[in-house]
């Protein structure tokens, strides 16, 4: 065996023993990196969860404050049982406002709307919201030889318009209220008996966010 062969054997031994520690070091570095990534992912998830929880708590607080403010604004009619308040929607029985199959406001209904106009206008102004007035009917088809309304859609629309116009007449700014019609859709009770149909003939008023509309100079009308 020559001297060169001996040197080659020694070099081979050194090279064979070195990768063990190198592999171990690489393995530990990889494990540490994976652990750091897992930790960062867990922290990010916890932060996202905490943020979401805070947002939900804040939203719940806002809704609770909104409900309390609306209850305070409508304290009198609510105490008298003339209106209902459910999840921010103010409900009025159709029989209080209108006779059956009619969109002409009854004296009792006008007095009620008169008592609601001022506190609702104040509430809307304080929160920069607008009021949606929605008309609903039961599912019975319109009948009669000289029908005033083509169908329940038209009846519910006219009733919503009547309430909207009355609120404006009683001092609510016209820019703070609008009408919507739902006909026999979205019943709150079965239409299988007189009691259920009576509950479905109703008008609801719901404060809602004011739509934001920006008019650019290019789209603005010119004189």
mmCIF file of C-alpha atoms in Angstrom:
data_model
loop_
_atom_site.group_PDB
_atom_site.id
_atom_site.type_symbol
_atom_site.label_atom_id
_atom_site.label_comp_id
_atom_site.label_asym_id
_atom_site.label_seq_id
_atom_site.Cartn_x
_atom_site.Cartn_y
_atom_site.Cartn_z
ATOM 1 C CA UNK A 1 0.000 0.000 0.000
ATOM 2 C CA UNK A 2 1.422 3.338 -0.968
ATOM 3 C CA UNK A 3 1.473 6.573 0.958
ATOM 4 C CA UNK A 4 -1.164 8.015 -1.338
ATOM 5 C CA UNK A 5 -3.471 5.107 -0.564
ATOM 6 C CA UNK A 6 -3.078 5.743 3.161
ATOM 7 C CA UNK A 7 -3.903 9.413 2.723
ATOM 8 C CA UNK A 8 -7.013 8.546 0.698
ATOM 9 C CA UNK A 9 -8.218 6.207 3.455
ATOM 10 C CA UNK A 10 -7.739 8.887 6.086
ATOM 11 C CA UNK A 11 -9.598 11.452 4.027
ATOM 12 C CA UNK A 12 -12.430 9.004 3.444
ATOM 13 C CA UNK A 13 -12.737 8.393 7.204
ATOM 14 C CA UNK A 14 -12.917 12.062 7.932
ATOM 15 C CA UNK A 15 -15.528 12.622 5.217
ATOM 16 C CA UNK A 16 -17.587 9.681 6.488
ATOM 17 C CA UNK A 17 -17.690 10.986 10.059
ATOM 18 C CA UNK A 18 -18.437 14.643 9.265
ATOM 19 C CA UNK A 19 -21.937 14.365 7.669
ATOM 20 C CA UNK A 20 -23.429 12.892 10.864
ATOM 21 C CA UNK A 21 -23.176 16.184 12.726
ATOM 22 C CA UNK A 22 -24.017 18.183 9.635
ATOM 23 C CA UNK A 23 -27.206 16.183 9.086
ATOM 24 C CA UNK A 24 -28.091 16.467 12.756
ATOM 25 C CA UNK A 25 -27.558 20.215 12.653
ATOM 26 C CA UNK A 26 -29.670 20.536 9.521
ATOM 27 C CA UNK A 27 -32.372 18.407 11.099
ATOM 28 C CA UNK A 28 -32.455 20.542 14.248
ATOM 29 C CA UNK A 29 -32.524 23.730 12.178
ATOM 30 C CA UNK A 30 -35.417 22.329 10.155
ATOM 31 C CA UNK A 31 -37.310 21.311 13.283
ATOM 32 C CA UNK A 32 -36.706 24.717 14.831
ATOM 33 C CA UNK A 33 -37.920 26.422 11.680
ATOM 34 C CA UNK A 34 -41.022 24.254 11.578
ATOM 35 C CA UNK A 35 -41.687 24.971 15.257
ATOM 36 C CA UNK A 36 -41.326 28.710 14.654
ATOM 37 C CA UNK A 37 -43.731 28.530 11.714
ATOM 38 C CA UNK A 38 -46.258 26.570 13.760
ATOM 39 C CA UNK A 39 -45.918 29.049 16.611
ATOM 40 C CA UNK A 40 -46.376 32.003 14.281
ATOM 41 C CA UNK A 41 -49.419 30.372 12.689
ATOM 42 C CA UNK A 42 -50.928 29.694 16.117
ATOM 43 C CA UNK A 43 -50.281 33.273 17.239
ATOM 44 C CA UNK A 44 -51.793 34.634 14.031
ATOM 45 C CA UNK A 45 -54.863 32.440 14.483
ATOM 46 C CA UNK A 46 -55.246 33.544 18.095
ATOM 47 C CA UNK A 47 -54.872 37.194 17.075
ATOM 48 C CA UNK A 48 -57.460 36.814 14.322
ATOM 49 C CA UNK A 49 -59.840 35.078 16.713
ATOM 50 C CA UNK A 50 -59.356 37.783 19.346
ATOM 51 C CA UNK A 51 -59.917 40.519 16.764
ATOM 52 C CA UNK A 52 -63.054 38.823 15.488
ATOM 53 C CA UNK A 53 -64.363 38.405 19.024
ATOM 54 C CA UNK A 54 -63.706 42.078 19.773
ATOM 55 C CA UNK A 55 -65.532 43.072 16.584
ATOM 56 C CA UNK A 56 -68.513 40.913 17.533
ATOM 57 C CA UNK A 57 -68.593 42.377 21.039
ATOM 58 C CA UNK A 58 -68.363 45.897 19.619
ATOM 59 C CA UNK A 59 -71.133 45.160 17.111
ATOM 60 C CA UNK A 60 -73.316 43.710 19.853
ATOM 61 C CA UNK A 61 -72.735 46.817 21.971
ATOM 62 C CA UNK A 62 -73.645 49.076 19.044
ATOM 63 C CA UNK A 63 -76.837 47.107 18.385
ATOM 64 C CA UNK A 64 -77.738 47.179 22.072
ATOM 65 C CA UNK A 65 -77.212 50.939 22.229
ATOM 66 C CA UNK A 66 -79.289 51.314 19.068
ATOM 67 C CA UNK A 67 -82.101 49.222 20.551
ATOM 68 C CA UNK A 68 -82.085 51.182 23.798
ATOM 69 C CA UNK A 69 -82.119 54.504 21.931
ATOM 70 C CA UNK A 70 -85.046 53.360 19.802
ATOM 71 C CA UNK A 71 -86.934 52.064 22.835
ATOM 72 C CA UNK A 72 -86.389 55.398 24.556
ATOM 73 C CA UNK A 73 -87.623 57.299 21.499
ATOM 74 C CA UNK A 74 -90.776 55.147 21.337
ATOM 75 C CA UNK A 75 -91.325 54.736 25.076
ATOM 76 C CA UNK A 76 -94.878 56.116 25.037
ATOM 77 C CA UNK A 77 -96.328 54.081 22.134
ATOM 78 C CA UNK A 78 -94.502 50.958 23.310
ATOM 79 C CA UNK A 79 -95.857 51.283 26.839
ATOM 80 C CA UNK A 80 -99.362 51.745 25.463
ATOM 81 C CA UNK A 81 -99.012 48.626 23.334
ATOM 82 C CA UNK A 82 -99.731 50.553 20.135
ATOM 83 C CA UNK A 83 -96.521 49.456 18.434
ATOM 84 C CA UNK A 84 -94.075 46.581 18.762
ATOM 85 C CA UNK A 85 -90.302 46.605 18.498
ATOM 86 C CA UNK A 86 -88.480 43.488 17.361
ATOM 87 C CA UNK A 87 -84.803 43.566 16.323
ATOM 88 C CA UNK A 88 -85.045 47.233 15.414
ATOM 89 C CA UNK A 89 -88.253 46.841 13.374
ATOM 90 C CA UNK A 90 -91.249 48.882 14.519
ATOM 91 C CA UNK A 91 -94.478 47.006 13.853
ATOM 92 C CA UNK A 92 -98.002 48.434 13.613
ATOM 93 C CA UNK A 93 -101.044 46.241 13.152
ATOM 94 C CA UNK A 94 -102.826 46.899 9.871
ATOM 95 C CA UNK A 95 -106.188 47.109 11.633
ATOM 96 C CA UNK A 96 -104.963 50.119 13.628
ATOM 97 C CA UNK A 97 -104.026 52.008 10.470
ATOM 98 C CA UNK A 98 -106.438 50.787 7.790
ATOM 99 C CA UNK A 99 -109.787 49.120 7.305
ATOM 100 C CA UNK A 100 -109.808 45.773 5.509
ATOM 101 C CA UNK A 101 -108.672 46.038 1.851
ATOM 102 C CA UNK A 102 -108.282 49.816 2.224
ATOM 103 C CA UNK A 103 -105.323 52.195 2.077
ATOM 104 C CA UNK A 104 -107.217 55.120 3.628
ATOM 105 C CA UNK A 105 -105.744 55.972 7.007
ATOM 106 C CA UNK A 106 -108.112 55.679 9.959
ATOM 107 C CA UNK A 107 -108.256 58.488 12.590
ATOM 108 C CA UNK A 108 -106.634 56.243 15.202
ATOM 109 C CA UNK A 109 -103.840 55.419 12.777
ATOM 110 C CA UNK A 110 -103.185 59.066 11.967
ATOM 111 C CA UNK A 111 -102.966 59.939 15.661
ATOM 112 C CA UNK A 112 -100.493 57.118 16.179
ATOM 113 C CA UNK A 113 -98.287 58.211 13.279
ATOM 114 C CA UNK A 114 -98.443 61.785 14.535
ATOM 115 C CA UNK A 115 -97.098 60.625 17.906
ATOM 116 C CA UNK A 116 -94.302 58.684 16.174
ATOM 117 C CA UNK A 117 -93.114 61.298 13.678
ATOM 118 C CA UNK A 118 -91.220 63.618 16.020
ATOM 119 C CA UNK A 119 -89.333 61.020 18.129
ATOM 120 C CA UNK A 120 -88.455 59.014 15.013
ATOM 121 C CA UNK A 121 -87.186 62.126 13.215
ATOM 122 C CA UNK A 122 -85.004 62.972 16.203
ATOM 123 C CA UNK A 123 -83.670 59.425 16.384
ATOM 124 C CA UNK A 124 -82.861 59.316 12.668
ATOM 125 C CA UNK A 125 -81.097 62.677 12.768
ATOM 126 C CA UNK A 126 -78.959 61.678 15.751
ATOM 127 C CA UNK A 127 -77.747 58.534 13.973
ATOM 128 C CA UNK A 128 -77.757 59.791 10.376
ATOM 129 C CA UNK A 129 -80.137 56.993 9.322
ATOM 130 C CA UNK A 130 -83.251 56.804 7.170
ATOM 131 C CA UNK A 131 -86.579 55.053 7.774
ATOM 132 C CA UNK A 132 -87.909 52.268 5.551
ATOM 133 C CA UNK A 133 -91.697 51.970 5.709
ATOM 134 C CA UNK A 134 -92.810 48.502 4.546
ATOM 135 C CA UNK A 135 -96.349 47.385 3.734
ATOM 136 C CA UNK A 136 -97.513 43.743 4.108
ATOM 137 C CA UNK A 137 -100.800 41.920 3.493
ATOM 138 C CA UNK A 138 -102.209 38.447 4.094
ATOM 139 C CA UNK A 139 -102.373 35.963 1.207
ATOM 140 C CA UNK A 140 -106.037 36.401 0.310
ATOM 141 C CA UNK A 141 -106.604 37.636 -3.232
ATOM 142 C CA UNK A 142 -108.254 40.984 -3.816
ATOM 143 C CA UNK A 143 -111.986 40.584 -4.537
ATOM 144 C CA UNK A 144 -114.823 42.768 -5.725
ATOM 145 C CA UNK A 145 -116.290 43.941 -9.008
ATOM 146 C CA UNK A 146 -114.763 47.428 -8.846
ATOM 147 C CA UNK A 147 -111.415 46.616 -7.315
ATOM 148 C CA UNK A 148 -109.409 49.618 -6.192
ATOM 149 C CA UNK A 149 -106.192 47.601 -6.196
ATOM 150 C CA UNK A 150 -105.011 45.084 -8.762
ATOM 151 C CA UNK A 151 -103.432 42.767 -6.191
ATOM 152 C CA UNK A 152 -101.834 42.574 -2.745
ATOM 153 C CA UNK A 153 -98.620 44.098 -4.073
ATOM 154 C CA UNK A 154 -100.452 47.264 -5.042
ATOM 155 C CA UNK A 155 -102.387 47.359 -1.765
ATOM 156 C CA UNK A 156 -99.238 46.971 0.356
ATOM 157 C CA UNK A 157 -97.448 49.601 -1.746
ATOM 158 C CA UNK A 158 -100.252 52.123 -1.349
ATOM 159 C CA UNK A 159 -100.441 51.540 2.393
ATOM 160 C CA UNK A 160 -96.683 52.058 2.741
ATOM 161 C CA UNK A 161 -96.960 55.264 0.694
ATOM 162 C CA UNK A 162 -99.863 56.480 2.833
ATOM 163 C CA UNK A 163 -97.848 56.002 6.027
ATOM 164 C CA UNK A 164 -94.770 57.604 4.454
ATOM 165 C CA UNK A 165 -96.690 60.669 3.292
ATOM 166 C CA UNK A 166 -98.394 61.017 6.670
ATOM 167 C CA UNK A 167 -95.061 60.970 8.510
ATOM 168 C CA UNK A 168 -93.802 63.682 6.140
ATOM 169 C CA UNK A 169 -96.963 65.723 6.732
ATOM 170 C CA UNK A 170 -96.331 65.413 10.476
ATOM 171 C CA UNK A 171 -92.850 66.905 10.171
ATOM 172 C CA UNK A 172 -90.458 64.124 9.191
ATOM 173 C CA UNK A 173 -88.049 65.291 6.444
ATOM 174 C CA UNK A 174 -88.904 63.647 3.124
ATOM 175 C CA UNK A 175 -85.227 62.757 2.661
ATOM 176 C CA UNK A 176 -85.359 60.625 5.821
ATOM 177 C CA UNK A 177 -88.084 58.160 4.810
ATOM 178 C CA UNK A 178 -88.982 55.886 1.895
ATOM 179 C CA UNK A 179 -91.633 53.253 1.142
ATOM 180 C CA UNK A 180 -91.358 49.565 0.221
ATOM 181 C CA UNK A 181 -93.986 46.939 -0.647
ATOM 182 C CA UNK A 182 -93.868 43.226 0.145
ATOM 183 C CA UNK A 183 -97.427 42.113 -0.575
ATOM 184 C CA UNK A 184 -98.164 38.742 1.012
ATOM 185 C CA UNK A 185 -94.475 37.859 1.180
ATOM 186 C CA UNK A 186 -92.618 37.448 4.492
ATOM 187 C CA UNK A 187 -95.611 36.533 6.709
ATOM 188 C CA UNK A 188 -95.073 36.519 10.461
ATOM 189 C CA UNK A 189 -97.869 34.027 11.129
ATOM 190 C CA UNK A 190 -99.678 31.272 9.197
ATOM 191 C CA UNK A 191 -102.391 32.485 6.846
ATOM 192 C CA UNK A 192 -104.615 29.574 7.879
ATOM 193 C CA UNK A 193 -106.840 31.416 10.365
ATOM 194 C CA UNK A 194 -108.191 34.939 10.975
ATOM 195 C CA UNK A 195 -105.731 35.627 13.792
ATOM 196 C CA UNK A 196 -102.716 34.762 11.638
ATOM 197 C CA UNK A 197 -103.982 36.776 8.672
ATOM 198 C CA UNK A 198 -104.573 39.749 10.964
ATOM 199 C CA UNK A 199 -100.942 39.646 12.130
ATOM 200 C CA UNK A 200 -99.719 39.527 8.539
ATOM 201 C CA UNK A 201 -101.692 42.658 7.597
ATOM 202 C CA UNK A 202 -99.229 45.117 9.009
ATOM 203 C CA UNK A 203 -96.881 48.027 8.395
ATOM 204 C CA UNK A 204 -93.298 47.933 9.633
ATOM 205 C CA UNK A 205 -90.830 50.777 9.986
ATOM 206 C CA UNK A 206 -87.120 50.075 10.238
ATOM 207 C CA UNK A 207 -84.276 52.578 10.615
ATOM 208 C CA UNK A 208 -81.478 51.685 8.234
ATOM 209 C CA UNK A 209 -78.121 53.054 7.157
ATOM 210 C CA UNK A 210 -78.284 56.026 4.841
ATOM 211 C CA UNK A 211 -76.886 55.120 1.422
ATOM 212 C CA UNK A 212 -73.738 57.016 0.533
ATOM 213 C CA UNK A 213 -73.817 58.623 -2.873
ATOM 214 C CA UNK A 214 -71.047 60.762 -4.288
ATOM 215 C CA UNK A 215 -71.816 62.955 -7.274
ATOM 216 C CA UNK A 216 -68.715 63.777 -9.303
ATOM 217 C CA UNK A 217 -68.324 67.056 -11.136
ATOM 218 C CA UNK A 218 -68.321 65.165 -14.443
ATOM 219 C CA UNK A 219 -71.718 63.539 -13.781
ATOM 220 C CA UNK A 220 -73.308 66.600 -12.169
ATOM 221 C CA UNK A 221 -75.939 68.337 -14.299
ATOM 222 C CA UNK A 222 -74.857 71.575 -16.021
ATOM 223 C CA UNK A 223 -76.936 74.696 -16.490
#
